[in-house]
Coordinates of C-alpha atoms in Angstrom, one line a residue:
K578 CA 3.7 11.9 -22.6
A579 CA 2.4 15.2 -21.2
I580 CA 4.0 18.6 -21.6
L581 CA 3.0 21.8 -19.6
A582 CA 3.1 24.7 -22.0
V583 CA 3.6 27.5 -19.5
D584 CA 3.3 30.2 -22.2
G585 CA 0.3 28.5 -23.9
N586 CA -0.3 26.3 -26.8
P587 CA 0.2 27.6 -30.3
S588 CA -3.4 26.8 -31.1
G589 CA -4.6 28.9 -28.1
K590 CA -6.3 25.9 -26.6
T591 CA -6.0 24.7 -23.0
I592 CA -5.3 21.1 -24.2
D593 CA -3.9 19.9 -27.4
K594 CA -3.5 16.2 -28.3
Y595 CA -1.0 14.7 -30.7
K596 CA -0.9 11.1 -32.0
G597 CA 1.5 9.1 -29.7
T598 CA 4.2 6.7 -30.8
D599 CA 3.7 4.0 -28.2
A600 CA 2.1 0.6 -28.8
S601 CA -0.7 0.8 -26.2
P602 CA -4.1 -0.6 -27.3
T603 CA -5.7 2.8 -26.6
E604 CA -3.2 4.7 -28.7
T605 CA -2.6 7.2 -25.8
P606 CA -1.9 10.6 -27.3
D607 CA 0.8 13.1 -26.4
V608 CA -0.9 15.9 -24.4
H609 CA 0.2 19.5 -24.3
F610 CA -1.7 21.5 -21.6
T611 CA -1.5 25.0 -20.3
L612 CA -1.8 26.6 -16.8
D613 CA -5.4 27.2 -17.5
L614 CA -6.1 23.5 -16.7
F615 CA -4.8 24.0 -13.1
Y616 CA -6.7 27.3 -12.7
A617 CA -9.9 25.5 -13.9
M618 CA -9.3 22.7 -11.3
A619 CA -8.8 25.3 -8.6
S620 CA -12.0 27.0 -9.5
I621 CA -13.9 23.8 -9.3
S622 CA -12.5 23.2 -5.8
K623 CA -13.8 26.6 -4.7
L624 CA -17.3 25.6 -5.9
V625 CA -17.6 22.0 -4.7
K626 CA -14.6 21.4 -2.4
A627 CA -13.0 18.9 -4.9
N628 CA -9.6 17.5 -4.1
W629 CA -7.1 16.3 -6.8
F630 CA -4.5 13.8 -7.8
F631 CA -2.3 14.8 -10.7
G632 CA 0.1 12.8 -12.8
I633 CA 3.7 13.8 -13.2
P634 CA 5.3 13.3 -16.7
F635 CA 7.6 10.3 -16.1
I636 CA 8.7 9.0 -19.5
S637 CA 11.6 11.5 -20.0
V638 CA 12.7 11.3 -16.3
D639 CA 12.5 15.1 -16.3
S640 CA 15.4 15.4 -18.8
D641 CA 13.7 18.5 -20.1
G642 CA 12.6 20.0 -16.7
N643 CA 9.0 19.7 -17.7
A644 CA 8.0 17.4 -14.7
G645 CA 9.5 19.9 -12.3
L646 CA 7.3 22.6 -13.8
V647 CA 4.2 20.5 -13.5
V648 CA 5.0 19.8 -9.8
Q649 CA 5.8 23.5 -9.1
Y650 CA 2.6 24.9 -10.6
A651 CA 0.3 22.1 -9.4
K652 CA 1.4 22.7 -5.8
Q653 CA 1.2 26.5 -6.3
I654 CA -2.2 26.8 -7.9
L655 CA -4.1 23.8 -6.3
G656 CA -2.6 24.3 -2.8
S657 CA -4.2 22.2 -0.1
N658 CA -6.7 20.8 -2.7
L659 CA -3.8 18.7 -4.1
L660 CA -3.9 15.3 -2.4
A661 CA -0.9 13.7 -4.2
L662 CA 1.1 13.6 -7.4
Q663 CA 1.2 10.3 -9.2
L664 CA 4.7 9.3 -10.1
A665 CA 4.6 6.9 -13.1
N666 CA 1.6 5.2 -14.6
E667 CA 1.6 1.4 -15.2
P668 CA 5.4 1.2 -15.3
D669 CA 5.1 -2.6 -15.7
L670 CA 3.7 -1.9 -19.2
Y671 CA 6.4 0.6 -20.3
G672 CA 8.4 -2.1 -22.0
P673 CA 5.5 -3.9 -23.8
H674 CA 3.9 -0.6 -24.8
L675 CA 7.3 0.7 -26.1
K676 CA 7.2 3.8 -23.8
K677 CA 10.7 2.6 -22.6
Q678 CA 13.1 -0.1 -23.8
A679 CA 11.4 -3.4 -24.3
D680 CA 13.2 -5.1 -21.4
Y681 CA 12.4 -2.2 -18.9
S682 CA 12.7 -3.8 -15.5
E683 CA 11.9 -3.2 -11.8
A684 CA 15.5 -2.1 -11.3
D685 CA 15.2 0.4 -14.2
F686 CA 12.0 1.7 -12.6
F687 CA 13.7 2.2 -9.2
A688 CA 16.5 4.1 -10.8
D689 CA 14.1 6.3 -12.7
T690 CA 12.1 7.0 -9.6
Q691 CA 15.3 7.9 -7.6
T692 CA 16.3 10.3 -10.4
M693 CA 12.9 11.9 -10.5
I694 CA 12.6 12.4 -6.7
Q695 CA 16.1 14.0 -6.7
K696 CA 15.1 16.5 -9.4
L697 CA 11.6 17.4 -8.4
P698 CA 10.8 20.4 -6.1
I699 CA 9.4 18.3 -3.3
T700 CA 10.4 18.0 0.3
E701 CA 7.2 16.6 1.8
P702 CA 5.4 13.2 1.3
I703 CA 3.2 14.1 -1.6
L704 CA 3.8 11.3 -4.2
A705 CA 1.6 8.3 -5.1
G706 CA 3.1 5.1 -6.5
P707 CA 4.1 2.6 -7.8
S708 CA 0.9 2.5 -9.9
I709 CA 1.5 -1.1 -11.0
C710 CA -1.3 -2.7 -12.9
C711 CA -0.5 -5.9 -14.8
M712 CA 2.9 -7.5 -15.2
W713 CA 4.7 -7.0 -11.9
D714 CA 3.8 -8.1 -8.3
T715 CA 3.1 -5.1 -6.2
N716 CA 4.3 -6.6 -2.9
T717 CA 7.6 -7.7 -4.6
V718 CA 8.1 -4.2 -5.9
L719 CA 7.5 -2.7 -2.5
N720 CA 9.8 -5.1 -0.7
D721 CA 12.5 -5.1 -3.4
G722 CA 13.2 -1.4 -3.1
Y723 CA 10.2 0.9 -3.7
M724 CA 9.7 1.5 0.0
N725 CA 13.1 3.2 0.1
F726 CA 11.2 6.2 -1.3
K727 CA 8.6 6.2 1.5
D728 CA 9.7 9.6 2.9
S729 CA 8.4 11.1 -0.4
L730 CA 5.2 9.0 -0.6
A731 CA 1.8 9.9 0.7
F732 CA 0.0 6.9 -1.0
I733 CA 0.8 3.4 -2.0
D734 CA -1.3 2.9 -5.1
V735 CA -2.3 0.2 -7.5
M736 CA -4.3 0.1 -10.7
H737 CA -6.6 -2.8 -11.6
Y738 CA -9.5 -3.8 -13.8
P739 CA -11.4 -7.0 -13.2
N740 CA -11.7 -7.8 -16.9
N741 CA -9.7 -7.0 -20.1
N742 CA -11.5 -5.5 -23.0
C743 CA -8.4 -4.5 -24.9
A744 CA -8.2 -7.6 -27.1
T745 CA -9.5 -7.7 -30.6
G746 CA -10.4 -10.2 -33.2
A747 CA -10.6 -13.8 -32.1
D748 CA -9.3 -12.9 -28.6
A749 CA -12.0 -10.3 -28.0
V750 CA -14.3 -10.9 -25.0
V751 CA -18.0 -11.3 -25.6
P752 CA -19.8 -9.0 -23.2
Q753 CA -22.7 -11.3 -22.6
D754 CA -20.2 -14.0 -21.6
V755 CA -18.9 -11.9 -18.7
F756 CA -22.2 -10.2 -17.7
P757 CA -22.8 -12.7 -14.8
N758 CA -19.3 -11.8 -13.4
Y759 CA -20.7 -8.4 -12.3
L760 CA -23.6 -10.0 -10.4
N761 CA -21.5 -12.1 -8.0
H762 CA -20.2 -11.0 -4.6
H763 CA -17.5 -13.6 -4.6
N764 CA -16.0 -12.0 -7.8
V765 CA -15.8 -8.7 -6.1
Q766 CA -14.1 -10.2 -3.1
N767 CA -11.7 -12.0 -5.4
V768 CA -10.7 -8.8 -7.1
V769 CA -9.9 -6.9 -3.9
T770 CA -8.6 -9.6 -1.5
P771 CA -5.2 -10.1 -3.2
Y772 CA -4.4 -6.5 -2.2
A773 CA -5.1 -7.0 1.5
S774 CA -1.4 -7.8 2.2
T775 CA -0.4 -4.7 0.2
A776 CA -2.7 -2.6 2.3
Q777 CA -1.1 -4.0 5.4
L778 CA 2.4 -3.0 4.1
S779 CA 1.1 0.5 3.4
L780 CA -0.4 0.9 6.8
A781 CA 2.8 -0.4 8.5
A782 CA 4.7 2.3 6.6
G783 CA 2.2 4.9 7.7
K784 CA 0.9 5.4 4.1
Q785 CA -2.6 5.4 2.7
M786 CA -3.6 2.7 0.2
M787 CA -5.5 3.7 -2.9
M788 CA -6.8 2.3 -6.2
M789 CA -5.5 4.9 -8.6
E790 CA -7.4 3.6 -11.6
T791 CA -10.2 1.1 -12.0
N792 CA -13.6 0.5 -13.5
T793 CA -15.6 -2.5 -14.9
A794 CA -13.1 -3.5 -17.6
S795 CA -10.0 -2.0 -19.3
C796 CA -10.2 -0.1 -22.6
G797 CA -13.5 1.5 -22.0
G798 CA -15.6 -1.4 -20.6
F799 CA -18.2 -3.6 -22.2
P800 CA -21.3 -2.4 -24.0
G801 CA -24.5 -3.5 -22.3
V802 CA -22.5 -4.4 -19.2
S803 CA -20.4 -1.4 -18.0
D804 CA -23.3 0.9 -18.7
S805 CA -26.0 -1.2 -17.1
F806 CA -27.6 -1.4 -13.6
A807 CA -25.5 -4.5 -13.0
A808 CA -22.5 -2.2 -13.1
A809 CA -24.2 0.1 -10.5
L810 CA -24.8 -2.8 -8.1
W811 CA -21.2 -4.1 -8.7
G812 CA -19.8 -0.6 -8.1
V813 CA -21.4 -0.3 -4.7
D814 CA -20.1 -3.8 -3.7
Y815 CA -16.6 -3.0 -5.1
G816 CA -16.3 0.3 -3.4
L817 CA -17.3 -1.0 0.0
Q818 CA -15.1 -4.1 -0.4
M819 CA -12.2 -1.8 -1.1
A820 CA -13.0 0.2 2.1
Y821 CA -13.3 -3.1 4.0
N822 CA -9.7 -4.0 2.8
N823 CA -8.3 -0.6 3.9
F824 CA -8.3 1.3 0.7
T825 CA -8.6 5.1 1.4
Y826 CA -9.4 6.2 -2.1
A827 CA -10.4 4.7 -5.4
L828 CA -10.7 6.5 -8.7
L829 CA -13.1 5.4 -11.5
H830 CA -11.6 5.9 -14.9
F831 CA -13.6 7.5 -17.7
G832 CA -13.1 8.6 -21.2
G833 CA -14.8 9.9 -24.3
Q834 CA -17.9 9.2 -26.4
N835 CA -16.9 5.6 -27.2
V836 CA -16.4 4.6 -23.6
Y837 CA -19.1 2.5 -21.9
Y838 CA -18.1 2.8 -18.2
N839 CA -18.2 6.5 -17.9
P840 CA -19.9 7.9 -14.8
F841 CA -21.0 10.8 -17.0
T842 CA -20.6 11.7 -20.7
P843 CA -21.1 15.0 -22.5
P844 CA -23.2 15.1 -25.6
P845 CA -21.3 14.8 -29.0
T846 CA -19.9 18.1 -30.2
N847 CA -22.5 18.7 -32.8
M848 CA -25.3 18.1 -30.3
T849 CA -24.2 20.4 -27.5
K850 CA -26.6 23.1 -28.4
Y851 CA -29.7 21.0 -27.8
R852 CA -28.7 17.9 -25.9
Q853 CA -27.5 17.5 -22.3
W854 CA -25.2 15.1 -20.5
T855 CA -25.7 11.3 -20.0
T856 CA -25.3 10.0 -16.4
G857 CA -23.8 6.5 -16.4
A858 CA -24.8 3.6 -14.1
V859 CA -21.6 3.7 -12.0
F860 CA -22.2 7.4 -11.1
Y861 CA -25.2 6.1 -9.0
S862 CA -22.7 3.7 -7.3
N863 CA -20.6 6.7 -6.3
I864 CA -23.5 8.4 -4.7
V865 CA -24.5 5.3 -2.7
V866 CA -21.0 4.6 -1.4
A867 CA -20.4 8.3 -0.5
E868 CA -23.6 8.4 1.5
A869 CA -22.9 5.0 3.1
L870 CA -19.4 6.1 4.3
G871 CA -20.8 9.5 5.4
K872 CA -18.9 12.8 6.0
S873 CA -17.1 11.9 9.2
G874 CA -13.9 10.5 7.6
V875 CA -13.6 7.9 10.3
S876 CA -15.8 5.2 8.8
Q877 CA -15.0 1.5 9.5
V878 CA -16.5 -1.0 7.1
I879 CA -17.1 -4.7 7.6
D880 CA -18.2 -7.3 5.0
L881 CA -21.0 -9.2 6.8
Q882 CA -20.6 -12.2 4.4
L883 CA -24.3 -12.2 4.3
D884 CA -26.2 -15.5 4.3
N885 CA -23.1 -17.7 4.6
N886 CA -21.4 -15.4 2.0
N887 CA -24.1 -16.0 -0.6
E888 CA -22.7 -15.0 -4.0
N889 CA -26.0 -13.4 -5.0
R890 CA -26.1 -11.0 -2.0
A891 CA -23.8 -8.7 -0.2
G892 CA -24.0 -6.9 3.2
Y893 CA -21.8 -4.4 4.9
A894 CA -21.9 -2.7 8.3
I895 CA -20.5 0.8 8.7
Y896 CA -19.3 2.1 12.1
E897 CA -18.2 5.6 13.1
K898 CA -15.9 5.9 16.1
G899 CA -17.0 2.4 17.1
V900 CA -20.7 3.1 16.8
A901 CA -22.9 1.3 14.3
S902 CA -24.3 4.0 12.0
R903 CA -25.3 2.4 8.6
A904 CA -25.7 -0.9 6.8
V905 CA -25.8 -1.7 3.1
F906 CA -27.5 -4.7 1.5
I907 CA -27.3 -5.7 -2.2
N908 CA -29.6 -8.0 -4.1
Y909 CA -27.9 -9.1 -7.4
V910 CA -30.8 -11.3 -8.6
S911 CA -32.9 -9.9 -11.4
N912 CA -36.2 -11.5 -10.7
P913 CA -38.5 -8.8 -9.1
G914 CA -40.9 -10.1 -6.5
A915 CA -39.8 -13.8 -6.7
S916 CA -36.2 -13.1 -5.5
D917 CA -36.7 -10.3 -3.0
Y918 CA -35.3 -11.0 0.5
T919 CA -35.6 -9.6 4.0
V920 CA -32.7 -8.9 6.4
Q921 CA -33.4 -8.8 10.1
V922 CA -31.0 -6.4 11.8
A923 CA -30.3 -5.9 15.5
I924 CA -27.8 -3.7 17.1
G925 CA -26.3 -5.5 20.2
G926 CA -28.3 -8.0 22.1
Q927 CA -29.0 -11.5 20.7
Q928 CA -25.8 -13.6 20.6
T929 CA -23.4 -10.6 20.9
G930 CA -23.5 -10.4 24.7
L931 CA -23.7 -6.6 24.4
P932 CA -26.5 -4.3 25.5
N933 CA -29.3 -4.1 23.0
K934 CA -29.3 -0.8 21.1
T935 CA -31.7 -1.6 18.3
P936 CA -33.6 1.6 17.3
T937 CA -37.4 1.8 17.2
S938 CA -37.2 2.7 13.5
V939 CA -34.7 3.1 10.7
K940 CA -34.6 5.1 7.5
V941 CA -33.8 3.3 4.2
K942 CA -32.9 4.6 0.7
Y943 CA -33.0 2.3 -2.2
L944 CA -31.1 2.1 -5.5
R945 CA -33.5 0.5 -7.9
A946 CA -34.1 -0.5 -11.5
D947 CA -36.5 -2.9 -13.2
S948 CA -33.7 -5.3 -14.2
V949 CA -29.9 -5.6 -14.1
S950 CA -29.7 -4.8 -17.8
I951 CA -31.4 -1.4 -17.6
K952 CA -29.2 1.5 -18.5
Y953 CA -31.1 4.7 -17.7
N954 CA -34.2 4.1 -15.7
I955 CA -32.2 4.0 -12.4
T956 CA -33.5 5.6 -9.3
W957 CA -31.8 6.6 -6.0
A958 CA -34.4 7.1 -3.3
G959 CA -37.0 7.6 -6.0
Q960 CA -35.0 10.2 -7.9
T961 CA -33.2 9.9 -11.2
M962 CA -30.7 11.8 -13.4
G963 CA -32.7 10.9 -16.5
Q964 CA -32.3 9.3 -19.8
Q965 CA -29.4 9.5 -22.4
Y966 CA -28.6 13.1 -23.3
A967 CA -31.1 14.3 -20.7
S968 CA -29.0 15.0 -17.5
D969 CA -28.1 18.4 -16.2
G970 CA -26.4 17.0 -13.1
R971 CA -29.5 17.1 -10.9
L972 CA -31.7 14.4 -9.4
Y973 CA -35.3 14.7 -10.5
G974 CA -38.5 13.4 -8.9
D975 CA -39.8 13.2 -5.3
A976 CA -37.3 11.8 -2.8
D977 CA -38.5 8.5 -1.3
V978 CA -36.8 7.8 2.0
Q979 CA -38.7 4.9 3.7
T980 CA -39.1 4.7 7.5
I981 CA -39.2 1.1 8.7
Q982 CA -40.6 0.5 12.2
C983 CA -38.6 -2.1 14.2
D984 CA -40.2 -4.8 16.4
T985 CA -39.9 -3.6 20.0
T986 CA -40.6 -7.2 21.3
T987 CA -38.2 -9.2 19.2
L988 CA -35.9 -6.1 18.9
L989 CA -35.4 -6.7 15.2
C990 CA -35.7 -4.5 12.2
D991 CA -36.9 -6.2 9.0
I992 CA -35.3 -4.6 6.0
P993 CA -36.8 -5.6 2.6
V994 CA -34.2 -5.9 -0.2
P995 CA -36.1 -6.0 -3.5
S996 CA -34.7 -7.8 -6.6
P997 CA -32.5 -6.2 -7.9
S998 CA -31.5 -3.3 -5.6
V999 CA -29.3 -1.8 -3.0
A1000 CA -30.7 -0.8 0.4
L1001 CA -28.8 1.8 2.4
V1002 CA -30.0 1.6 6.0
F1003 CA -29.5 4.6 8.4
L1004 CA -29.5 3.2 11.9
T1005 CA -29.7 6.6 13.6
D1006 CA -31.1 10.0 12.8
E1007 CA -27.5 11.4 13.1
A1008 CA -26.2 8.8 10.6
F1009 CA -28.9 10.0 8.2
T1010 CA -28.1 13.7 8.7
N1011 CA -24.4 13.2 8.4
S1012 CA -24.5 11.0 5.4
G1013 CA -24.2 13.9 3.0
G1014 CA -27.3 12.8 1.3
A1015 CA -29.7 14.6 3.5
A1016 CA -28.3 18.0 2.7
G1017 CA -30.7 18.6 -0.2
D1018 CA -33.9 19.0 1.8
A1019 CA -35.8 17.7 4.9
E1020 CA -37.0 14.7 2.9
G1021 CA -33.5 13.4 2.3
S1022 CA -33.0 14.3 -1.4
T1023 CA -29.3 14.1 -2.3
L1024 CA -27.8 17.5 -2.9
T1025 CA -27.0 18.0 -6.6
F1026 CA -26.2 21.0 -8.7
A1027 CA -27.2 22.0 -12.2
T1028 CA -24.7 22.7 -14.9
T1029 CA -23.8 26.3 -15.3
Y1030 CA -23.6 26.5 -19.1
T1031 CA -26.6 27.5 -21.1
S1032 CA -26.9 27.5 -24.9
G1033 CA -28.8 30.7 -25.2
K1034 CA -31.6 28.8 -26.9
V1035 CA -34.7 27.4 -25.4
H1036 CA -35.6 23.8 -26.3
P1037 CA -39.2 23.1 -25.0
T1038 CA -40.1 19.5 -24.2
I1039 CA -43.4 17.7 -23.6
D1040 CA -44.1 14.8 -21.3
S1041 CA -44.4 11.6 -23.5
A1042 CA -47.6 10.5 -21.7
A1043 CA -49.2 13.9 -22.3
L1044 CA -48.2 13.8 -25.9
A1045 CA -49.8 10.3 -26.4
Q1046 CA -53.1 11.6 -25.1
S1047 CA -53.1 14.9 -26.9
N1048 CA -55.4 15.9 -29.7
G1049 CA -52.7 17.5 -31.8
R1050 CA -53.4 20.9 -33.4
N1051 CA -57.0 20.2 -34.5
G1052 CA -55.9 21.7 -37.8
S1053 CA -56.4 25.2 -36.4
L1054 CA -52.8 26.3 -36.6
P1055 CA -50.6 26.6 -39.7
L1056 CA -47.6 24.3 -40.2
G1057 CA -44.2 25.3 -39.0
A1058 CA -40.8 23.9 -39.8
T1059 CA -38.0 22.0 -38.0
S1060 CA -35.1 24.0 -39.5
K1061 CA -33.8 27.2 -37.9
G1062 CA -35.6 30.1 -39.6
G1063 CA -37.8 27.8 -41.5
A1064 CA -40.9 29.0 -39.8
L1065 CA -40.4 32.6 -40.7
N1066 CA -42.9 32.6 -43.4
T1067 CA -45.6 30.7 -41.5
G1068 CA -47.9 31.5 -38.6
A1069 CA -45.7 29.3 -36.4
A1070 CA -43.3 32.2 -36.1
E1071 CA -45.9 34.3 -34.4
R1072 CA -46.6 31.8 -31.6
G1073 CA -43.0 31.6 -30.2
V1074 CA -42.1 30.3 -26.7
S1075 CA -42.5 32.6 -23.7
G1076 CA -40.9 32.5 -20.3
A1077 CA -39.1 29.2 -20.6
G1078 CA -36.0 29.0 -18.4
Q1079 CA -32.7 27.2 -18.8
L1080 CA -32.3 25.5 -16.2
L1081 CA -19.1 6.2 7.8
W1082 CA -17.4 -0.6 17.7
S1083 CA -18.9 -0.3 20.7
V1084 CA -21.9 -2.5 19.7
A1085 CA -22.3 -5.1 17.0
I1086 CA -24.7 -5.3 14.2
T1087 CA -26.2 -8.7 14.0
V1088 CA -27.9 -9.9 10.8
L1089 CA -30.5 -12.4 11.8
G1090 CA -32.2 -14.5 9.3
V1091 CA -32.0 -13.7 5.6
V1092 CA -35.2 -15.3 4.5
G1093 CA -34.4 -18.2 6.9
G1094 CA -30.6 -18.0 6.5
A1095 CA -28.1 -18.1 9.3
W1096 CA -27.1 -15.1 11.3
M1097 CA -23.8 -13.3 10.9
M1098 CA -21.8 -10.7 12.8

């Protein structure tokens, strides 16, 4: 339950949370928020061109007028940056979670939706629904009556997690048991393919299809899985598989300090003065998918079903206005050196019967880590966002965009795909420039921004390798202290620290031979 406090919260805070009364496993709180939240969102949009989806309070069916206020101010303050307003959230769980009567049905949901639409200040298609996750069949809901509301809908949306981590006790899932599930292309296909017919219904109605909420597993994900490089590989595969099945948007859920699948997590409250953020593995997935789809907004994605649809590998071709622009290859196997593979790529020619347009060279960016279980030593084109509590939102290190020369005789480009990794191949210079990832500098470093908040204190650091080789103080300087003010009576106070700063088909891609495998279109 969410309430917009137009005149502010009694506490003076932008957001206040109160213990809820439902039976959801996450104990969803009641949230009271002020207009400052909308203004903060609008300010973010001015800085980084962010667009928003916002949920409308549905439980009370606007009996108190609160939902109408949310719609009014969301549209007014966010303007064109508001993509849609979500109407209901997992209504198939309203009964089991005691948000509504225990026997809450599809018919009840249709009646509530009709009442809400009649009350809300909307005349345009701006809603997203039905936001079903678990108990009801989405196509049945659409065909049984929900599409009667299509004039108010911008998006047909669903919510889905591939695994359930909400169970406790004897029913709890052991993370190590499901770890292999995130290293298997077939599993990704099996998660998304059931929604293919739903996407077709959406397209036939002129609506966009979206995944409103998803991530590696419900209720915060699995420790050691959702926060590992395996999740990063899975995230790239999952995102592109959704694009292949006509999803327009997908939103990764995140939560607080005790959530494992977060794309990013702030430091705990008592560490904010001297620690930075933690960048999660799936954030790297976002960067790769964004650059693979590019900035054109007209990308077409094809699952190449690489090497006879090998479960340990995945390959995608991305076209823009019918022209092959990029390709993505994933190696799920964690056996560096011994399980590397090479993809031979040609554009046109060969068995396609189309003119050959294989370039003389291609650029490749790699998402790498030493193993699938690694959490933080993840690099994108040689750069990383650092270790736990060490990210300020920027990629650090020298960008490593590899140029691979293609064979002008065989008209093939050999693309190495190390184990484990993702290879993003730019088939033209224009595709590279328009990926969004080349905006940082001429070398292709992804454009990132530092956080704007500084603590007012300077926290010097020293490279661990340099520290290991240092001679220490040689006994020439007096001892200081680790507590604030504790060095005031020692010579350490005199030394100080100076000057430190705060800081997307006119030709076909043919994949020929994956280490001896068959070719695919």
